[in-house]
CSV table of N, CA and C in Angstrom, one decimal:
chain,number,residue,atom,x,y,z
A,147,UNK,N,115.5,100.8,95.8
A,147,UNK,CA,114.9,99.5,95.9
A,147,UNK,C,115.2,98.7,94.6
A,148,UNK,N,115.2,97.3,94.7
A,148,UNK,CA,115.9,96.4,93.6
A,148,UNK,C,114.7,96.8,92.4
A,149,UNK,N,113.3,96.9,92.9
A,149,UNK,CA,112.2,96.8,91.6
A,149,UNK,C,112.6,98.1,91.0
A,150,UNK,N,112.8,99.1,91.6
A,150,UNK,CA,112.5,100.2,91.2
A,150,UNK,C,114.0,100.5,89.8
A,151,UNK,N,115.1,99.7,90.4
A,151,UNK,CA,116.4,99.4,89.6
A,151,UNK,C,116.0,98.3,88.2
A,152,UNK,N,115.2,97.6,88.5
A,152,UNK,CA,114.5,97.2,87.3
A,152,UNK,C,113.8,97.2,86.3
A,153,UNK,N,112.8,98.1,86.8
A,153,UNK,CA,112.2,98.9,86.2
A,153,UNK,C,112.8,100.6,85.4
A,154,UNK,N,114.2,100.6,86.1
A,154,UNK,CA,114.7,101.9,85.2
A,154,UNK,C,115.9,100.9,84.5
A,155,UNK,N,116.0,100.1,84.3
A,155,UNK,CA,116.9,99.5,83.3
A,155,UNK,C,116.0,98.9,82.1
A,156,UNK,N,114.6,98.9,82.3
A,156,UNK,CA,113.3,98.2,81.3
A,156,UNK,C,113.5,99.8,80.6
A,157,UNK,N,113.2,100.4,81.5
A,157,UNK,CA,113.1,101.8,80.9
A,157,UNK,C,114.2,102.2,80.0
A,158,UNK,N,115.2,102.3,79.8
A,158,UNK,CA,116.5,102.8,79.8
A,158,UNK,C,117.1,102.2,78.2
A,159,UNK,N,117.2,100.8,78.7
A,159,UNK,CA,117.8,99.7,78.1
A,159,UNK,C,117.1,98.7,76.8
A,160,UNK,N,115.6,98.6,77.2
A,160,UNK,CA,114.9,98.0,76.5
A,160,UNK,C,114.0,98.7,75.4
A,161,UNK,N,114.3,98.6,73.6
A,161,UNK,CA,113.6,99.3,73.0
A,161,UNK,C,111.6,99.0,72.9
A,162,UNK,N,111.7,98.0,73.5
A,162,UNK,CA,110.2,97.6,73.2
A,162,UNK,C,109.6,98.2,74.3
A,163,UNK,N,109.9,98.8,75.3
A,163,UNK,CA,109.4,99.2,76.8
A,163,UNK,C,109.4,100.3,76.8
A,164,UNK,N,108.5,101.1,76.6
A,164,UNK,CA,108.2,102.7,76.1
A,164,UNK,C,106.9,103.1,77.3
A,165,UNK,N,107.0,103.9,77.7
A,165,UNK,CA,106.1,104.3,78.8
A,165,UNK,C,104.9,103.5,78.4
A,166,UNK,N,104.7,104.4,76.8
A,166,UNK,CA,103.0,104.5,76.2
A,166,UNK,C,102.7,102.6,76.1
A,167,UNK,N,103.5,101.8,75.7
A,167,UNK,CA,103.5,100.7,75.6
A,167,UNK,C,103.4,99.5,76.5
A,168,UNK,N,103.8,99.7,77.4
A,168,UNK,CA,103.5,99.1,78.4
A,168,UNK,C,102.8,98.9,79.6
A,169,UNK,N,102.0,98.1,80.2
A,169,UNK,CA,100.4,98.4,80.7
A,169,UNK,C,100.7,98.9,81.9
A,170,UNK,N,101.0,99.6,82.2
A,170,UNK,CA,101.6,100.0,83.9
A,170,UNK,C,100.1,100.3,84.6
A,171,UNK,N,99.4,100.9,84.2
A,171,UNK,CA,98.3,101.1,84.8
A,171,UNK,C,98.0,100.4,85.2
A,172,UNK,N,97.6,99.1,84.7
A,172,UNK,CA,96.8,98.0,85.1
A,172,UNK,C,97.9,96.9,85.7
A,173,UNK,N,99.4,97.4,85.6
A,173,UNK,CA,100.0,96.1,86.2
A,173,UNK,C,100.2,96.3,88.0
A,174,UNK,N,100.1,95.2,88.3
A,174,UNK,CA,100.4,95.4,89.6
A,174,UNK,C,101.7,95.9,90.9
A,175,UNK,N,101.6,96.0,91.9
A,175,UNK,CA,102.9,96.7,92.3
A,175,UNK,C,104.4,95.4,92.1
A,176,UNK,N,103.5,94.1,92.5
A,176,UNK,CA,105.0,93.4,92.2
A,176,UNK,C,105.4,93.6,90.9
A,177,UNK,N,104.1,93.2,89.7
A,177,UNK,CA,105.0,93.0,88.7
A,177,UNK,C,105.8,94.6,88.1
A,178,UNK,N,105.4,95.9,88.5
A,178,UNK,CA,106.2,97.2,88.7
A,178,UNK,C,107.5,97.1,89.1
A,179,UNK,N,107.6,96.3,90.3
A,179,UNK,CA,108.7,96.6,91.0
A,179,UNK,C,109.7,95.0,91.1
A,180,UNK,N,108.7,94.2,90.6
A,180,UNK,CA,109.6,92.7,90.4
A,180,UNK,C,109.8,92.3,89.1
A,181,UNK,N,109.1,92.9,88.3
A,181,UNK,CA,108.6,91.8,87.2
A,181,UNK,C,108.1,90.9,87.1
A,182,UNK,N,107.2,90.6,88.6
A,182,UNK,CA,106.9,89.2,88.4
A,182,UNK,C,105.5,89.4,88.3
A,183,UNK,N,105.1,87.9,87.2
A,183,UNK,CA,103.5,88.0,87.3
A,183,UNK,C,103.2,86.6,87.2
A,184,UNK,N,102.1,87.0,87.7
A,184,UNK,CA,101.6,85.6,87.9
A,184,UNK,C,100.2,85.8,88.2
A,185,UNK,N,99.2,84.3,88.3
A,185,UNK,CA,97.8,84.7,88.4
A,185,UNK,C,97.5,85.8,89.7
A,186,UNK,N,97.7,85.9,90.7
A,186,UNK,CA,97.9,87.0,91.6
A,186,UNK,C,97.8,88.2,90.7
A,187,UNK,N,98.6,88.9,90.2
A,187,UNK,CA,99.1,90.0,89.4
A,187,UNK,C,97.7,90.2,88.1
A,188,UNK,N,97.3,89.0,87.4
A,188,UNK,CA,96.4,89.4,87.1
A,188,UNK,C,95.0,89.9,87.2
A,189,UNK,N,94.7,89.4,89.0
A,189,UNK,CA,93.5,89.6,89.8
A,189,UNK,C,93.7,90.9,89.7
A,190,UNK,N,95.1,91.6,90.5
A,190,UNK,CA,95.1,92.8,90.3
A,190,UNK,C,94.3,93.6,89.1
A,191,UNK,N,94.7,93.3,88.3
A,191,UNK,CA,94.8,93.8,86.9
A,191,UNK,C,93.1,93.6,86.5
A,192,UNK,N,92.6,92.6,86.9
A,192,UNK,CA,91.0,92.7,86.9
A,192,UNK,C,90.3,93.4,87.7
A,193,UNK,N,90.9,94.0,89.0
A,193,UNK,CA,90.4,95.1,89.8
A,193,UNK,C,90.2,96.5,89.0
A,194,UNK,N,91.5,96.3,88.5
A,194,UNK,CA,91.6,97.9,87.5
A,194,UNK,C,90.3,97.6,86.6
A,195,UNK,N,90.2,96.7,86.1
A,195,UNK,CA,89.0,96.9,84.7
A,195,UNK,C,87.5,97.1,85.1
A,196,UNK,N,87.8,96.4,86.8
A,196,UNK,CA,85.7,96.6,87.0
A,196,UNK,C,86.2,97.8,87.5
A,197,UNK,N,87.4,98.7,87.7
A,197,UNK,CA,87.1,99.8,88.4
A,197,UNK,C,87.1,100.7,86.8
A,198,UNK,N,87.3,100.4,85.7
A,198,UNK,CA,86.9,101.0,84.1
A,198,UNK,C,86.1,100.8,83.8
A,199,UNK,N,84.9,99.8,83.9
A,199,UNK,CA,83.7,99.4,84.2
A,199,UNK,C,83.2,100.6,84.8
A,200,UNK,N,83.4,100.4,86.0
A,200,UNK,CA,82.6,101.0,87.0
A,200,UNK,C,82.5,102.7,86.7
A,201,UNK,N,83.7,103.1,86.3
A,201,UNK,CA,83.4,104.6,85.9
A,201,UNK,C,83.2,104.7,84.2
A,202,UNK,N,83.0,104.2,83.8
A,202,UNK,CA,82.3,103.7,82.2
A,202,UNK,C,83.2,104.5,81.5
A,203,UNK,N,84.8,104.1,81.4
A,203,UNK,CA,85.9,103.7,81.0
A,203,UNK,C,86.7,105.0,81.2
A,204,UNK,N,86.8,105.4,82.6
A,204,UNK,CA,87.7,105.9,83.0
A,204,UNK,C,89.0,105.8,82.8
A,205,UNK,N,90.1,106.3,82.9
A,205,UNK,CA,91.4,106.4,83.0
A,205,UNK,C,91.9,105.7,84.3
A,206,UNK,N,92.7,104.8,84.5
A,206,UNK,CA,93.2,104.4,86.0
A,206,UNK,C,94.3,105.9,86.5
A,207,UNK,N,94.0,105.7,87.7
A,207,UNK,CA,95.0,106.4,88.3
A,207,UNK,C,95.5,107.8,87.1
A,208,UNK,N,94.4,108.7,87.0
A,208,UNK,CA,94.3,109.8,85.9
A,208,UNK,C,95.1,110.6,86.4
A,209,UNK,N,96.1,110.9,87.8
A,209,UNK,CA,96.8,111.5,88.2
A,209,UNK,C,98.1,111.4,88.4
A,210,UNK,N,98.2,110.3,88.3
A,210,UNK,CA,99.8,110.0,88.2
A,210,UNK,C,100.3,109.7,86.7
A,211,UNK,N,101.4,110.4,86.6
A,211,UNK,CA,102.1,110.9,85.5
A,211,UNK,C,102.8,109.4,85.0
A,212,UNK,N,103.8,108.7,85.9
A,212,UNK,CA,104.3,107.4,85.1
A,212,UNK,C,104.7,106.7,85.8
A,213,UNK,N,105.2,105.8,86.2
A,213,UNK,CA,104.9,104.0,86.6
A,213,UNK,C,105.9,104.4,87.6
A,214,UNK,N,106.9,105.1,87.5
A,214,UNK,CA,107.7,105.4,88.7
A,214,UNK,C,107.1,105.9,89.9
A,215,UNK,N,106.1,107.0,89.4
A,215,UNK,CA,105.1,107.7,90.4
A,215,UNK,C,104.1,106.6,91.2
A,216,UNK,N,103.7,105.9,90.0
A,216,UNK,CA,102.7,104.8,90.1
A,216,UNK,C,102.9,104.4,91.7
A,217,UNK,N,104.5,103.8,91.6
A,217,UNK,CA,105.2,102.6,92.2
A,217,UNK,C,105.3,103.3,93.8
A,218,UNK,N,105.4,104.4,93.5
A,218,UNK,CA,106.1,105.0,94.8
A,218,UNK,C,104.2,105.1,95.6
A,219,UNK,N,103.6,105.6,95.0
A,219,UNK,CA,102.6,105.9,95.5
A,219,UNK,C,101.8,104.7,95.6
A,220,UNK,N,101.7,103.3,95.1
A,220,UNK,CA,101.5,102.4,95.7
A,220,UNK,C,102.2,101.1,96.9
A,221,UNK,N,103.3,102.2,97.0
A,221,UNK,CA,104.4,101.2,97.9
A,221,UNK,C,104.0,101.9,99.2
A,222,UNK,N,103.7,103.0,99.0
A,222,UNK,CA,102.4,103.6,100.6
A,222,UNK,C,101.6,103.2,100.7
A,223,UNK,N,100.6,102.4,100.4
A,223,UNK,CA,99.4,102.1,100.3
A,223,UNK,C,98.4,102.9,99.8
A,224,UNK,N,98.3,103.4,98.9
A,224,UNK,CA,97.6,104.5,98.1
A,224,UNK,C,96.7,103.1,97.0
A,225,UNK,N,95.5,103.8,96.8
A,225,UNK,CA,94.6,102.6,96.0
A,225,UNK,C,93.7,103.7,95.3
A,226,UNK,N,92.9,103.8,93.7
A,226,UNK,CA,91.9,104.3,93.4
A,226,UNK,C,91.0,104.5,94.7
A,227,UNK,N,90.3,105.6,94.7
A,227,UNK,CA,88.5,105.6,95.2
A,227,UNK,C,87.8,105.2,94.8
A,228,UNK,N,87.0,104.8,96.0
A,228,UNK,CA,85.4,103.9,94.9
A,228,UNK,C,84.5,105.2,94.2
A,229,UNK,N,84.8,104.5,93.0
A,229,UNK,CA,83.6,105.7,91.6
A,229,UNK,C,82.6,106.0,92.5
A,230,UNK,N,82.1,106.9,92.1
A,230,UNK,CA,80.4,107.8,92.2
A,230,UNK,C,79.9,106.1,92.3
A,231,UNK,N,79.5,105.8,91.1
A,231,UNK,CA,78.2,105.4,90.8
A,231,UNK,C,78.3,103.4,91.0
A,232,UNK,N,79.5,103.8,92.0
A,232,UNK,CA,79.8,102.1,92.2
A,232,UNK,C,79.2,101.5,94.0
A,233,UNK,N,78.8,100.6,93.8
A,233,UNK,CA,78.3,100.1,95.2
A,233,UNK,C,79.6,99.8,95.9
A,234,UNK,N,79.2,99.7,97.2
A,234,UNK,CA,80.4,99.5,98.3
A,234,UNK,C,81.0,98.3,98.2
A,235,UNK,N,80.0,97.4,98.0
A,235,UNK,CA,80.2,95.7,98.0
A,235,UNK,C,81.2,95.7,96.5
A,236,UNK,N,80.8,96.3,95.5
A,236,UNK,CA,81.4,96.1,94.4
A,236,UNK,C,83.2,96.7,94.7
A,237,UNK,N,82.9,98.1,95.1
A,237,UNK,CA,84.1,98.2,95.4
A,237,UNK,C,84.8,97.5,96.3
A,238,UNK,N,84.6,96.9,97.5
A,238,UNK,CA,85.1,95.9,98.2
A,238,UNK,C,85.8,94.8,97.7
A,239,UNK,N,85.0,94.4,96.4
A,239,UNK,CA,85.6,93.5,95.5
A,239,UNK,C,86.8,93.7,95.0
A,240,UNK,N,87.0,94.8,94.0
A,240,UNK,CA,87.8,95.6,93.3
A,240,UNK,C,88.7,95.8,94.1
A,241,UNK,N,88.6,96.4,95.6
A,241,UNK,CA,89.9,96.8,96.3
A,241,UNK,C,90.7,95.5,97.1
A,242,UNK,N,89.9,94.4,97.2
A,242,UNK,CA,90.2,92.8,97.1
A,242,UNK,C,91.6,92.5,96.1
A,243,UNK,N,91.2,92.8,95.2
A,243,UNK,CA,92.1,92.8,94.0
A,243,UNK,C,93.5,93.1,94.3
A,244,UNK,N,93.3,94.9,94.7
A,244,UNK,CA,94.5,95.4,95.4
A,244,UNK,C,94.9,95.5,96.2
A,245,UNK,N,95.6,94.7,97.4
A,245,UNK,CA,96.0,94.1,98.3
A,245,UNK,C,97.6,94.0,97.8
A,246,UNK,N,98.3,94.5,99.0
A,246,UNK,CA,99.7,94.2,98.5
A,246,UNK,C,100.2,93.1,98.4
A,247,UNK,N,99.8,92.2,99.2
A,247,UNK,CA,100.3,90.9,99.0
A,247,UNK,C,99.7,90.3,98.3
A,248,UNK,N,100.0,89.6,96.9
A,248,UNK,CA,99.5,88.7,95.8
A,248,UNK,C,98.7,87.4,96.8
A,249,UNK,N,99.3,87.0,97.9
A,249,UNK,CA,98.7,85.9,98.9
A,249,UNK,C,97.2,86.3,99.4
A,250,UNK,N,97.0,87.5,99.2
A,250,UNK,CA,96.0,88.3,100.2
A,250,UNK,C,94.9,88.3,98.9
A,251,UNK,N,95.0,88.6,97.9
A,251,UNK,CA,94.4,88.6,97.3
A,251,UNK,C,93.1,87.6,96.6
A,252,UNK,N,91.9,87.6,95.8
A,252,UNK,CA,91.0,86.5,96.3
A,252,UNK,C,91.4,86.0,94.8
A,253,UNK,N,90.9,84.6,94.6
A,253,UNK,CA,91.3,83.9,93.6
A,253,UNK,C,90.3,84.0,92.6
A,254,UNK,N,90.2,83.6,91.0
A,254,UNK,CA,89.7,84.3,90.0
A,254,UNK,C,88.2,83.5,90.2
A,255,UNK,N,88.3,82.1,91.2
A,255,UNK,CA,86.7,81.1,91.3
A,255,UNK,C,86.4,82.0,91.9
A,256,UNK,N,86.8,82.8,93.6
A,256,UNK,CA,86.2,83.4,94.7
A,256,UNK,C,85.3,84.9,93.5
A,257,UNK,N,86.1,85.8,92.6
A,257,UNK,CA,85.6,86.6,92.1
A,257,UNK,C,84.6,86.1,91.3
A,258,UNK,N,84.5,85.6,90.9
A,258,UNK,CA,83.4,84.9,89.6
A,258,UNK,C,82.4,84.7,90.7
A,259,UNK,N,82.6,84.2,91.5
A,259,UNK,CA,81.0,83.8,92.8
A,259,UNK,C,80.8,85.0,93.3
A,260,UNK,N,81.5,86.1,93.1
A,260,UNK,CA,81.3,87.1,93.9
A,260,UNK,C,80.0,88.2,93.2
A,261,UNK,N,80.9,88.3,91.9
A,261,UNK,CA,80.2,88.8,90.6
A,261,UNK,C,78.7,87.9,90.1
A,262,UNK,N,79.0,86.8,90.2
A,262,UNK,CA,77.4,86.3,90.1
A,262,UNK,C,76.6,86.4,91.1
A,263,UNK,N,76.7,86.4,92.3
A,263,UNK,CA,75.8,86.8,93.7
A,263,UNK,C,75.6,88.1,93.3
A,264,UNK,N,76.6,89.0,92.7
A,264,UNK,CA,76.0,90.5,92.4
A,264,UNK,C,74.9,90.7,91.3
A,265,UNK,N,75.0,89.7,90.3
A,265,UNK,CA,74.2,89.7,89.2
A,265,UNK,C,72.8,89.1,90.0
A,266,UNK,N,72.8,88.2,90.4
A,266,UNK,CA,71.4,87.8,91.0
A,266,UNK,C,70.8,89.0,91.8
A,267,UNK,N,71.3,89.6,92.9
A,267,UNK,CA,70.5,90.1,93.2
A,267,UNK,C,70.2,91.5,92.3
A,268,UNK,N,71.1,91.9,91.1
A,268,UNK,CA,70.5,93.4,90.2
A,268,UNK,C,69.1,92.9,89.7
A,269,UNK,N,69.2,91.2,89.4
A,269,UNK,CA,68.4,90.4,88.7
A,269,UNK,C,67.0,91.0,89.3
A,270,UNK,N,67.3,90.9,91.2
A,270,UNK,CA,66.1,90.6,91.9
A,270,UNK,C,65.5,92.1,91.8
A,271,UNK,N,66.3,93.2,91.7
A,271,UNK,CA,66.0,94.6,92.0
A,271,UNK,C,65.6,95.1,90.8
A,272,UNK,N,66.2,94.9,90.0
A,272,UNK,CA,65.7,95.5,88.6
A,272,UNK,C,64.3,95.5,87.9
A,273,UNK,N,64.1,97.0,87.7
A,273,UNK,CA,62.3,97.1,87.0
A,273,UNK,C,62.6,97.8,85.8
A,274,UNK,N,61.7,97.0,84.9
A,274,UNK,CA,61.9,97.7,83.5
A,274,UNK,C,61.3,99.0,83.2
A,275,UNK,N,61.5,99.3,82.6
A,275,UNK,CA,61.1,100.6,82.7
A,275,UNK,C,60.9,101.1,80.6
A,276,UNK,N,60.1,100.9,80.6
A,276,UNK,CA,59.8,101.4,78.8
A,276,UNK,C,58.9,102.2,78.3
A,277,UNK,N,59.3,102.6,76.9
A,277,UNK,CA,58.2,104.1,76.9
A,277,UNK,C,57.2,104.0,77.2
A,278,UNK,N,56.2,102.8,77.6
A,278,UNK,CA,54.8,102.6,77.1
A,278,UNK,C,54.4,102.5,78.8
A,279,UNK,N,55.6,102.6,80.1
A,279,UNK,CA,55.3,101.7,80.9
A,279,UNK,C,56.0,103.1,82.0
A,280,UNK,N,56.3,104.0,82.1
A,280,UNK,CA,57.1,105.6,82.6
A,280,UNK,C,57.1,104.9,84.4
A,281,UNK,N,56.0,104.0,84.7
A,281,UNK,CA,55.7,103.9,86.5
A,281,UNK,C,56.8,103.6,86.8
A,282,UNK,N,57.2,103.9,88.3
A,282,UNK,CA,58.6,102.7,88.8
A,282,UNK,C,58.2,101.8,90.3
């Protein structure tokens, strides 16, 4: 595939492009396999951080060895799991993000409304809880 030829000539050819150096984790499959980025690509890439968030700074994709693996196993449709300790709706969000099509994906206003409707209602659920006060 043309990305994949791309990506082994960044590899190969370019001294600034070192596995350890370059964000493959967090970049998305186009810009892996196209180089292209764009706001699209970044949504992606904000999916990855609430899912580093969400597992309170997990590693992305702790099983795959390097961007080539990344590529192949995202070009199946392969995506993280939703964390333990993450709500469904949250991960809904996050896997919003990752969508293959950059078109499919929601835009950075839609996430911001999404994430603040989630804040209101922790707002509504949340009980303090302090040493002086142990009830729930």
């Amino acid at each position: 595939s043309r990305g994949i030829a791309v990506l082994q000539i960044l590899v190969y050819t370019s001294l600034s492009f070192k596995q350890g150096n370059f964000p493959w984790r967090w970049s998305s499959l186009e810009s892996l396999r196209d180089l292209s980025f764009t706001s699209a690509s970044d949504v992606w890439s904000f999916g990855i951080v609430l899912w580093e968030i969400a597992t309170y700074g997990g590693l992305p994709y702790p099983d795959i060895p390097s961007p080539f693996a990344l590529v192949s196993q995202l070009a199946t449709g392969y995506r993280m799991p939703r964390p333990d300790q993450c709500s469904e709706e949250l991960y809904e969000l996050m896997s919003s993000c990752w969508k293959e099509s950059p078109l499919m994906r929601p835009k950075f206003s839609k996430i911001a409304s999404q994430l603040k409707s989630f804040l209101r209602e922790v707002k509504r659920t949340y009980i303090n809880i302090t040493e002086d006060n142990n009830e729930v």
